[in-house]
Amino acid sequence: MAVAPAHYDAIVLGVGGMGSAAIYHLARRGRRVLGFEQFDIPHELGSSHGITRIIRLAYYEHPSYLPLLRRAYELWRDLQAAAGEQLLFLTGSVDAGPPDSQVFEGSRKSCEIYGLAHEVFDSAELTRRFPGYRLPASTMAVFQPEGGFLTPERCIVAHVNLALAAGAEIHAREPVLAWEPTANGVRVRTARGVYEADKLVLSAGAWIAKLATPLAQVAVPERQVLAWFQPARPDWFGPQRFPVFNVLVEEGRYYGLPVYGVPGFKLGRYRHLDETVDPDTVDRASHLRDEEILRHFAERYFPAGAGPTMGLRACMFTNTPDGHFILDVHPEYPQVCIASPCSGHGFKFCSVVGEILADLAERGSTRHDIAMFRLARFKS
Ligand SMILES: Cc1cc2nc3c(=O)[nH]c(=O)nc-3n(C[C@H](O)[C@H](O)[C@H](O)COP(=O)(O)OP(=O)(O)OC[C@H]3O[C@@H](n4cnc5c(N)ncnc54)[C@H](O)[C@@H]3O)c2cc1C
């Protein structure tokens, strides 16, 4: 007689930044939850590796992110207390660009709307305060003291360890091959077996469009490259003296972080080479042309940080057409939740996205305002 598949309250597909947080919240609420990860936990083949990720309250992308950011900070602090390990480091954040740019103006607007502490500097004042910065003379900058960085691999490990302690089951190196709706839930087939659950959370990062066809044109993976350069003035590039940044210059929009964890001042460029990729075949090596783009920027705008290369690492963004997240229930199957919060700025939200996904899996709705992240906005 065939043995019935094991049954869970929820299955979480993908144990990266978002999935690990969803499993943690579901397990803490007493749910029987099972997570599948195709690679190791953590790993360097998706979107959540590279030692540091920027977190900031000043949010030029849209002021509506602020309530979620506040909850995200609260939950990161809870997580690091529970894990007994510092995961959140405050350095302040700088958002800088031409006076009429979205990076500067949008950031200032978000500070004003929400009454966030902030200072506005011209380029000369920015360099006086933070000597690593040498931005064009016409640049204007918003400094917000609560910005900083998270340690992404450690955040995933913390969520996973605490989820396991709360009773979750997690299988690494077990790729999900397919899922299908059933009369009262979902059935998931992996390389090792068949499992059933009332609810399914799809948190598959760059692979999500392969697992949810409605996302085919709207969750598009892009190759990114990060560089770490050895500063000639290490005293200007440590977390005490160097705020995380987003800057818009004539070459494009870039982000950067102080030296932490591994040698080197870290930076990357949004729309690095504008390469749309398949996550299964993406070029994960880093090449001279990748390095040259990032070195040119560092030499011009952070010259004391542009010493010998210490590291290069490829990673993937998953971009939506408007740069905002997708957090929703599946349009055809209400028992399935979809999380694609990336477009290059999602990691800082993992903690609150985990809470939202647990809400959606439990009852199909959440107290958080996620109206801006509905999938239906992309329908013409
Ligand atoms: C270079 C870079 C820099 C960034 N900088 C910042 C920053 O400074 N601040 C910020 O807030 N955000 C930043 N981001 C964005 C942020 O890192 C992402 O939004 C976030 O990591 C996405 O998490 P995720 O859980 O969706 O994806 P992932 O963490 O990649 O997790 C998805 C997981 O699903 C697994 N999976 C996929 N398919 C299957 C399957 N069939 N079976 C089993 N498992 C599967 C994958 O292996 C993976 O582990 C950056 C991203 C990159 C790439």
Short mmCIF file of C-alpha atoms and ligand atoms in Angstrom, two decimals:
data_model
loop_
_atom_site.label_atom_id
_atom_site.label_comp_id
_atom_site.label_asym_id
_atom_site.label_seq_id
_atom_site.Cartn_x
_atom_site.Cartn_y
_atom_site.Cartn_z
CA MET A 1 0.00 0.00 0.00
CA ALA A 2 1.35 3.45 -0.94
CA VAL A 3 2.39 5.62 2.01
CA ALA A 4 0.61 9.00 2.12
CA PRO A 5 3.01 11.97 1.67
CA ALA A 6 4.02 13.79 4.86
CA HIS A 7 1.66 16.72 5.50
CA TYR A 8 2.59 20.19 6.81
CA ASP A 9 0.80 23.45 7.58
CA ALA A 10 3.17 25.22 5.17
CA ILE A 11 6.02 24.45 2.81
CA VAL A 12 8.53 27.22 2.05
CA LEU A 13 10.29 26.88 -1.29
CA GLY A 14 13.74 28.52 -1.12
CA VAL A 15 15.68 29.08 2.11
CA GLY A 16 17.53 32.29 1.29
CA GLY A 17 16.96 35.73 2.78
CA MET A 18 13.15 35.76 2.56
CA GLY A 19 12.42 32.04 2.95
CA SER A 20 14.53 31.66 6.10
CA ALA A 21 12.61 34.56 7.70
CA ALA A 22 9.22 33.10 6.66
CA ILE A 23 10.10 29.70 8.14
CA TYR A 24 11.23 31.39 11.37
CA HIS A 25 7.96 33.31 11.78
CA LEU A 26 5.77 30.32 10.92
CA ALA A 27 7.66 28.03 13.31
CA ARG A 28 7.47 30.58 16.12
CA ARG A 29 3.71 30.70 15.65
CA GLY A 30 3.57 26.94 16.23
CA ARG A 31 3.00 26.00 12.59
CA ARG A 32 4.30 22.73 11.19
CA VAL A 33 6.60 24.12 8.51
CA LEU A 34 9.01 22.53 6.05
CA GLY A 35 11.61 24.46 4.03
CA PHE A 36 13.43 23.30 0.90
CA GLU A 37 16.71 24.72 -0.34
CA GLN A 38 18.35 23.49 -3.54
CA PHE A 39 21.90 24.40 -2.42
CA ASP A 40 23.68 24.70 0.96
CA ILE A 41 22.47 27.04 3.71
CA PRO A 42 23.81 29.66 3.29
CA HIS A 43 25.34 29.65 -0.19
CA GLU A 44 26.87 31.98 -2.76
CA LEU A 45 24.79 31.17 -5.84
CA GLY A 46 21.72 33.37 -5.34
CA SER A 47 21.08 36.93 -4.14
CA SER A 48 21.96 36.97 -0.44
CA HIS A 49 25.74 36.57 -0.22
CA GLY A 50 28.63 39.04 -0.03
CA ILE A 51 29.10 39.67 3.73
CA THR A 52 27.15 42.96 3.98
CA ARG A 53 23.86 44.53 2.81
CA ILE A 54 22.78 48.15 3.23
CA ILE A 55 19.90 49.00 5.52
CA ARG A 56 18.59 52.56 5.67
CA LEU A 57 15.49 54.46 6.73
CA ALA A 58 15.87 57.34 4.26
CA TYR A 59 14.18 55.78 1.25
CA TYR A 60 14.37 57.59 -2.07
CA GLU A 61 12.69 54.68 -3.89
CA HIS A 62 9.31 55.62 -2.31
CA PRO A 63 8.28 57.04 1.06
CA SER A 64 5.68 54.27 1.52
CA TYR A 65 8.46 51.84 2.43
CA LEU A 66 8.97 53.65 5.75
CA PRO A 67 6.45 51.77 7.94
CA LEU A 68 7.85 48.46 6.71
CA LEU A 69 11.40 49.67 7.34
CA ARG A 70 10.58 50.60 10.92
CA ARG A 71 9.15 47.14 11.55
CA ALA A 72 12.14 45.58 9.75
CA TYR A 73 14.57 47.34 12.11
CA GLU A 74 12.53 46.21 15.12
CA LEU A 75 12.54 42.59 13.95
CA TRP A 76 16.28 42.61 13.11
CA ARG A 77 16.95 43.81 16.65
CA ASP A 78 14.72 41.05 18.05
CA LEU A 79 16.53 38.51 15.88
CA GLN A 80 20.01 39.53 16.93
CA ALA A 81 18.93 39.46 20.60
CA ALA A 82 17.51 35.95 20.16
CA ALA A 83 20.58 34.79 18.22
CA GLY A 84 23.03 36.40 20.66
CA GLU A 85 24.99 37.88 17.76
CA GLN A 86 25.23 41.36 16.25
CA LEU A 87 23.61 41.35 12.81
CA LEU A 88 22.81 45.06 12.41
CA PHE A 89 25.59 47.68 12.36
CA LEU A 90 24.83 51.41 12.27
CA THR A 91 27.15 53.66 10.24
CA GLY A 92 24.69 56.26 8.97
CA SER A 93 23.61 56.39 5.33
CA VAL A 94 24.40 58.86 2.56
CA ASP A 95 22.07 59.33 -0.44
CA ALA A 96 23.70 61.71 -2.87
CA GLY A 97 23.33 63.04 -6.40
CA PRO A 98 22.52 66.15 -8.40
CA PRO A 99 20.17 68.49 -6.47
CA ASP A 100 17.15 67.49 -8.59
CA SER A 101 17.89 63.73 -8.60
CA GLN A 102 15.54 61.16 -7.12
CA VAL A 103 18.35 59.76 -4.96
CA PHE A 104 18.88 63.09 -3.19
CA GLU A 105 15.39 64.63 -3.38
CA GLY A 106 13.52 61.37 -2.76
CA SER A 107 15.68 60.63 0.26
CA ARG A 108 15.18 64.12 1.69
CA LYS A 109 11.44 63.89 1.09
CA SER A 110 11.18 60.56 2.91
CA CYS A 111 13.05 62.07 5.89
CA GLU A 112 10.77 65.11 5.94
CA ILE A 113 7.51 63.17 5.58
CA TYR A 114 8.40 60.84 8.43
CA GLY A 115 10.31 63.32 10.63
CA LEU A 116 13.55 61.32 10.44
CA ALA A 117 16.71 62.88 11.85
CA HIS A 118 18.86 63.93 8.92
CA GLU A 119 21.38 66.48 7.69
CA VAL A 120 21.82 67.88 4.19
CA PHE A 121 25.39 68.43 2.98
CA ASP A 122 26.94 69.83 -0.15
CA SER A 123 29.85 67.87 -1.56
CA ALA A 124 32.54 69.87 0.28
CA GLU A 125 30.81 69.43 3.64
CA LEU A 126 30.32 65.72 2.95
CA THR A 127 34.07 65.32 2.38
CA ARG A 128 34.84 67.33 5.55
CA ARG A 129 32.63 65.00 7.56
CA PHE A 130 33.56 61.77 5.77
CA PRO A 131 36.93 62.21 4.01
CA GLY A 132 36.64 59.03 1.91
CA TYR A 133 33.95 60.76 -0.20
CA ARG A 134 35.05 62.94 -3.17
CA LEU A 135 31.81 63.44 -5.12
CA PRO A 136 31.32 66.09 -7.86
CA ALA A 137 31.14 69.68 -6.57
CA SER A 138 27.45 70.05 -7.51
CA THR A 139 26.40 66.94 -5.53
CA MET A 140 23.95 67.24 -2.65
CA ALA A 141 23.72 64.56 0.03
CA VAL A 142 21.30 63.44 2.73
CA PHE A 143 22.95 61.90 5.80
CA GLN A 144 20.63 59.81 7.98
CA PRO A 145 22.23 58.46 11.15
CA GLU A 146 20.21 55.21 11.44
CA GLY A 147 21.51 53.75 8.18
CA GLY A 148 24.03 50.93 8.27
CA PHE A 149 24.44 47.34 7.20
CA LEU A 150 23.33 43.79 7.93
CA THR A 151 25.40 40.62 7.63
CA PRO A 152 23.21 38.60 5.22
CA GLU A 153 24.70 35.12 5.54
CA ARG A 154 24.59 35.42 9.35
CA CYS A 155 20.98 36.68 9.21
CA ILE A 156 19.98 33.58 7.24
CA VAL A 157 21.83 31.33 9.67
CA ALA A 158 20.15 33.06 12.63
CA HIS A 159 16.67 32.69 11.14
CA VAL A 160 17.33 29.04 10.27
CA ASN A 161 18.83 28.09 13.65
CA LEU A 162 16.02 29.74 15.58
CA ALA A 163 13.40 28.22 13.27
CA LEU A 164 14.87 24.76 13.83
CA ALA A 165 14.86 25.37 17.60
CA ALA A 166 11.16 26.30 17.29
CA GLY A 167 10.39 22.99 15.55
CA ALA A 168 10.76 23.75 11.81
CA GLU A 169 12.02 21.09 9.42
CA ILE A 170 14.49 22.28 6.77
CA HIS A 171 16.05 20.27 3.96
CA ALA A 172 19.06 21.74 2.15
CA ARG A 173 20.32 20.24 -1.11
CA GLU A 174 16.79 19.17 -1.98
CA PRO A 175 15.64 21.06 -5.09
CA VAL A 176 11.91 21.34 -5.64
CA LEU A 177 11.17 19.94 -9.08
CA ALA A 178 7.47 20.85 -9.28
CA TRP A 179 4.39 21.78 -7.25
CA GLU A 180 0.69 21.45 -7.94
CA PRO A 181 -2.52 22.55 -6.24
CA THR A 182 -4.63 19.84 -4.56
CA ALA A 183 -8.21 19.88 -3.28
CA ASN A 184 -7.09 21.27 0.08
CA GLY A 185 -3.57 22.57 -0.39
CA VAL A 186 -0.48 21.81 -2.44
CA ARG A 187 1.68 18.86 -3.39
CA VAL A 188 5.42 19.42 -3.81
CA ARG A 189 7.76 17.06 -5.61
CA THR A 190 11.48 17.24 -4.86
CA ALA A 191 14.48 15.23 -5.96
CA ARG A 192 13.93 13.06 -2.85
CA GLY A 193 10.20 12.72 -2.33
CA VAL A 194 6.64 14.03 -2.37
CA TYR A 195 5.23 16.28 0.37
CA GLU A 196 1.89 17.99 0.98
CA ALA A 197 0.87 21.13 2.83
CA ASP A 198 -2.08 23.43 3.34
CA LYS A 199 -0.04 26.40 2.10
CA LEU A 200 2.99 27.05 -0.08
CA VAL A 201 5.33 30.04 0.12
CA LEU A 202 7.35 30.69 -3.03
CA SER A 203 10.53 32.51 -1.99
CA ALA A 204 12.81 31.24 -4.73
CA GLY A 205 14.67 34.49 -5.48
CA ALA A 206 16.06 34.60 -9.02
CA TRP A 207 14.37 31.25 -9.80
CA ILE A 208 10.85 32.38 -8.89
CA ALA A 209 9.55 32.87 -12.45
CA LYS A 210 10.42 29.23 -13.15
CA LEU A 211 8.07 28.20 -10.34
CA ALA A 212 5.27 30.73 -10.82
CA THR A 213 4.33 31.41 -14.44
CA PRO A 214 2.46 34.69 -13.70
CA LEU A 215 5.88 36.16 -12.83
CA ALA A 216 7.44 35.26 -16.18
CA GLN A 217 7.85 38.80 -17.52
CA VAL A 218 7.90 40.67 -14.22
CA ALA A 219 10.60 39.03 -12.08
CA VAL A 220 13.68 39.18 -14.26
CA PRO A 221 17.11 38.05 -13.00
CA GLU A 222 20.09 40.31 -13.67
CA ARG A 223 23.80 39.59 -13.19
CA GLN A 224 25.52 41.89 -10.70
CA VAL A 225 29.15 42.15 -9.61
CA LEU A 226 30.54 43.39 -6.31
CA ALA A 227 34.11 44.60 -5.80
CA TRP A 228 36.24 45.02 -2.69
CA PHE A 229 39.18 47.45 -3.00
CA GLN A 230 41.94 47.97 -0.46
CA PRO A 231 41.86 51.56 0.84
CA ALA A 232 45.10 53.56 1.00
CA ARG A 233 43.54 55.25 4.07
CA PRO A 234 41.92 52.41 6.03
CA ASP A 235 41.03 54.91 8.80
CA TRP A 236 38.62 56.66 6.37
CA PHE A 237 36.85 53.46 5.26
CA GLY A 238 35.99 51.66 8.50
CA PRO A 239 32.41 51.51 9.88
CA GLN A 240 33.16 54.39 12.33
CA ARG A 241 34.12 56.84 9.61
CA PHE A 242 32.34 55.67 6.47
CA PRO A 243 28.54 55.70 6.08
CA VAL A 244 26.94 53.31 3.58
CA PHE A 245 25.95 55.10 0.39
CA ASN A 246 23.73 55.28 -2.67
CA VAL A 247 25.03 57.85 -5.15
CA LEU A 248 24.03 58.98 -8.60
CA VAL A 249 26.88 60.27 -10.78
CA GLU A 250 27.18 60.66 -14.54
CA GLU A 251 28.31 57.01 -14.89
CA GLY A 252 25.18 55.69 -13.16
CA ARG A 253 23.84 54.75 -9.72
CA TYR A 254 26.21 53.02 -7.30
CA TYR A 255 26.15 51.73 -3.73
CA GLY A 256 28.94 51.08 -1.27
CA LEU A 257 29.79 49.99 2.26
CA PRO A 258 32.70 50.29 4.69
CA VAL A 259 35.39 47.66 5.19
CA TYR A 260 33.84 44.85 7.24
CA GLY A 261 34.32 41.10 7.57
CA VAL A 262 36.70 40.73 4.63
CA PRO A 263 39.42 43.13 3.48
CA GLY A 264 38.30 45.96 1.26
CA PHE A 265 35.88 48.83 0.74
CA LYS A 266 32.87 47.30 -1.05
CA LEU A 267 30.87 48.73 -3.94
CA GLY A 268 28.56 47.84 -6.78
CA ARG A 269 26.66 49.48 -9.60
CA TYR A 270 22.92 49.17 -10.27
CA ARG A 271 22.32 47.83 -13.79
CA HIS A 272 25.97 46.76 -13.79
CA LEU A 273 26.17 45.60 -17.44
CA ASP A 274 22.39 45.44 -17.83
CA GLU A 275 22.57 41.65 -18.34
CA THR A 276 19.34 39.68 -18.16
CA VAL A 277 20.23 36.12 -17.18
CA ASP A 278 18.89 32.64 -16.51
CA PRO A 279 19.80 31.76 -12.89
CA ASP A 280 20.78 28.22 -13.92
CA THR A 281 23.30 29.37 -16.52
CA VAL A 282 24.39 32.83 -15.30
CA ASP A 283 28.11 33.57 -15.57
CA ARG A 284 29.21 33.44 -11.92
CA ALA A 285 32.83 34.31 -12.68
CA SER A 286 33.99 37.93 -12.47
CA HIS A 287 36.01 39.44 -15.28
CA LEU A 288 38.32 42.36 -15.98
CA ARG A 289 35.52 44.39 -17.60
CA ASP A 290 33.45 43.99 -14.39
CA GLU A 291 36.37 45.18 -12.31
CA GLU A 292 37.15 48.11 -14.63
CA ILE A 293 33.64 49.58 -14.30
CA LEU A 294 33.81 49.52 -10.52
CA ARG A 295 37.46 50.62 -10.35
CA HIS A 296 36.79 53.64 -12.58
CA PHE A 297 34.05 54.77 -10.19
CA ALA A 298 36.17 54.22 -7.08
CA GLU A 299 39.19 56.04 -8.53
CA ARG A 300 37.11 59.03 -9.50
CA TYR A 301 34.85 59.41 -6.46
CA PHE A 302 36.57 57.51 -3.62
CA PRO A 303 40.26 57.80 -4.62
CA ALA A 304 41.64 56.89 -1.20
CA GLY A 305 39.58 53.68 -1.36
CA ALA A 306 40.69 52.54 -4.82
CA GLY A 307 43.77 50.47 -3.98
CA PRO A 308 44.50 46.90 -5.10
CA THR A 309 41.52 44.63 -5.71
CA MET A 310 40.78 42.33 -2.78
CA GLY A 311 37.72 40.53 -4.13
CA LEU A 312 35.11 40.31 -6.86
CA ARG A 313 31.87 38.38 -6.59
CA ALA A 314 28.91 37.88 -8.94
CA CYS A 315 25.36 37.86 -7.58
CA MET A 316 21.82 38.23 -8.98
CA PHE A 317 19.18 40.91 -8.69
CA THR A 318 15.60 39.96 -9.61
CA ASN A 319 14.11 43.10 -11.11
CA THR A 320 10.48 44.11 -11.61
CA PRO A 321 9.57 46.68 -14.29
CA ASP A 322 8.90 49.42 -11.69
CA GLY A 323 11.64 48.46 -9.21
CA HIS A 324 9.14 47.70 -6.44
CA PHE A 325 8.55 44.34 -4.77
CA ILE A 326 6.02 41.60 -5.45
CA LEU A 327 4.34 40.31 -2.27
CA ASP A 328 1.02 38.69 -2.94
CA VAL A 329 -1.06 35.55 -3.08
CA HIS A 330 -0.96 33.61 -6.32
CA PRO A 331 -3.62 34.94 -8.75
CA GLU A 332 -5.01 31.43 -9.40
CA TYR A 333 -4.23 29.57 -6.17
CA PRO A 334 -4.96 31.42 -2.93
CA GLN A 335 -3.12 28.74 -0.95
CA VAL A 336 0.16 29.89 -2.56
CA CYS A 337 2.03 33.08 -1.54
CA ILE A 338 4.59 34.76 -3.73
CA ALA A 339 7.58 36.77 -2.52
CA SER A 340 9.86 38.54 -4.95
CA PRO A 341 11.17 41.48 -2.96
CA CYS A 342 14.41 42.36 -4.70
CA SER A 343 15.10 44.84 -7.53
CA GLY A 344 18.43 45.27 -5.75
CA HIS A 345 17.06 46.63 -2.46
CA GLY A 346 15.21 43.81 -0.72
CA PHE A 347 17.52 42.30 1.86
CA LYS A 348 16.92 44.91 4.55
CA PHE A 349 13.23 43.90 4.46
CA CYS A 350 13.72 40.13 4.95
CA SER A 351 12.78 40.32 8.62
CA VAL A 352 9.43 42.01 7.98
CA VAL A 353 8.79 40.08 4.76
CA GLY A 354 9.08 36.89 6.85
CA GLU A 355 6.32 38.23 9.08
CA ILE A 356 4.17 39.22 6.08
CA LEU A 357 4.61 35.81 4.42
CA ALA A 358 3.66 34.06 7.65
CA ASP A 359 0.51 36.24 7.80
CA LEU A 360 -0.35 35.51 4.16
CA ALA A 361 0.22 31.78 4.64
CA GLU A 362 -1.86 31.70 7.82
CA ARG A 363 -4.83 33.81 6.77
CA GLY A 364 -4.33 35.28 3.29
CA SER A 365 -3.96 38.83 4.58
CA THR A 366 -1.61 40.96 6.70
CA ARG A 367 -1.83 44.09 8.84
CA HIS A 368 1.09 45.52 6.85
CA ASP A 369 0.25 47.71 3.88
CA ILE A 370 1.42 45.76 0.85
CA ALA A 371 -0.99 47.30 -1.67
CA MET A 372 1.96 48.71 -3.62
CA PHE A 373 3.40 45.21 -4.10
CA ARG A 374 0.41 43.49 -5.72
CA LEU A 375 1.11 41.48 -8.86
CA ALA A 376 -2.01 42.86 -10.62
CA ARG A 377 -0.33 46.27 -11.08
CA PHE A 378 1.58 44.84 -14.05
CA LYS A 379 -1.56 43.83 -15.96
CA SER A 380 -2.32 46.30 -18.77
C1 LIG B 1 25.04 42.26 -5.34
C2 LIG B 1 23.78 42.54 -4.58
C3 LIG B 1 23.77 43.60 -3.68
C4 LIG B 1 22.61 43.90 -2.98
N1 LIG B 1 22.64 44.90 -2.07
C5 LIG B 1 21.56 45.12 -1.27
C6 LIG B 1 21.65 46.03 -0.19
O1 LIG B 1 22.70 46.63 0.04
N2 LIG B 1 20.55 46.20 0.58
C7 LIG B 1 19.38 45.52 0.36
O2 LIG B 1 18.42 45.73 1.10
N3 LIG B 1 19.29 44.61 -0.65
C8 LIG B 1 20.34 44.39 -1.45
N4 LIG B 1 20.29 43.47 -2.46
C9 LIG B 1 19.03 42.74 -2.70
C10 LIG B 1 18.84 41.61 -1.73
O3 LIG B 1 20.04 40.97 -1.47
C11 LIG B 1 17.77 40.67 -2.28
O4 LIG B 1 16.56 41.40 -2.37
C12 LIG B 1 17.56 39.46 -1.38
O5 LIG B 1 18.77 38.82 -1.12
C13 LIG B 1 16.59 38.50 -2.04
O6 LIG B 1 16.36 37.40 -1.18
P1 LIG B 1 15.56 36.13 -1.69
O7 LIG B 1 15.24 35.32 -0.51
O8 LIG B 1 14.45 36.59 -2.58
O9 LIG B 1 16.61 35.39 -2.65
P2 LIG B 1 17.74 34.33 -2.22
O10 LIG B 1 18.35 34.73 -0.93
O11 LIG B 1 18.60 34.10 -3.39
O12 LIG B 1 16.90 33.03 -1.89
C14 LIG B 1 16.18 32.28 -2.84
C15 LIG B 1 16.50 30.84 -2.55
O13 LIG B 1 15.62 29.97 -3.24
C16 LIG B 1 16.39 28.82 -3.58
N5 LIG B 1 15.69 28.09 -4.63
C17 LIG B 1 15.38 28.55 -5.87
N6 LIG B 1 14.74 27.60 -6.58
C18 LIG B 1 14.66 26.50 -5.79
C19 LIG B 1 14.12 25.20 -5.94
N7 LIG B 1 13.53 24.81 -7.09
N8 LIG B 1 14.20 24.33 -4.91
C20 LIG B 1 14.78 24.69 -3.74
N9 LIG B 1 15.33 25.91 -3.54
C21 LIG B 1 15.26 26.80 -4.54
C22 LIG B 1 17.71 29.41 -4.02
O14 LIG B 1 18.74 28.46 -4.08
C23 LIG B 1 17.92 30.48 -2.98
O15 LIG B 1 18.65 30.02 -1.86
C24 LIG B 1 21.43 43.13 -3.18
C25 LIG B 1 21.46 42.05 -4.07
C26 LIG B 1 22.62 41.74 -4.76
C27 LIG B 1 22.61 40.58 -5.69
#
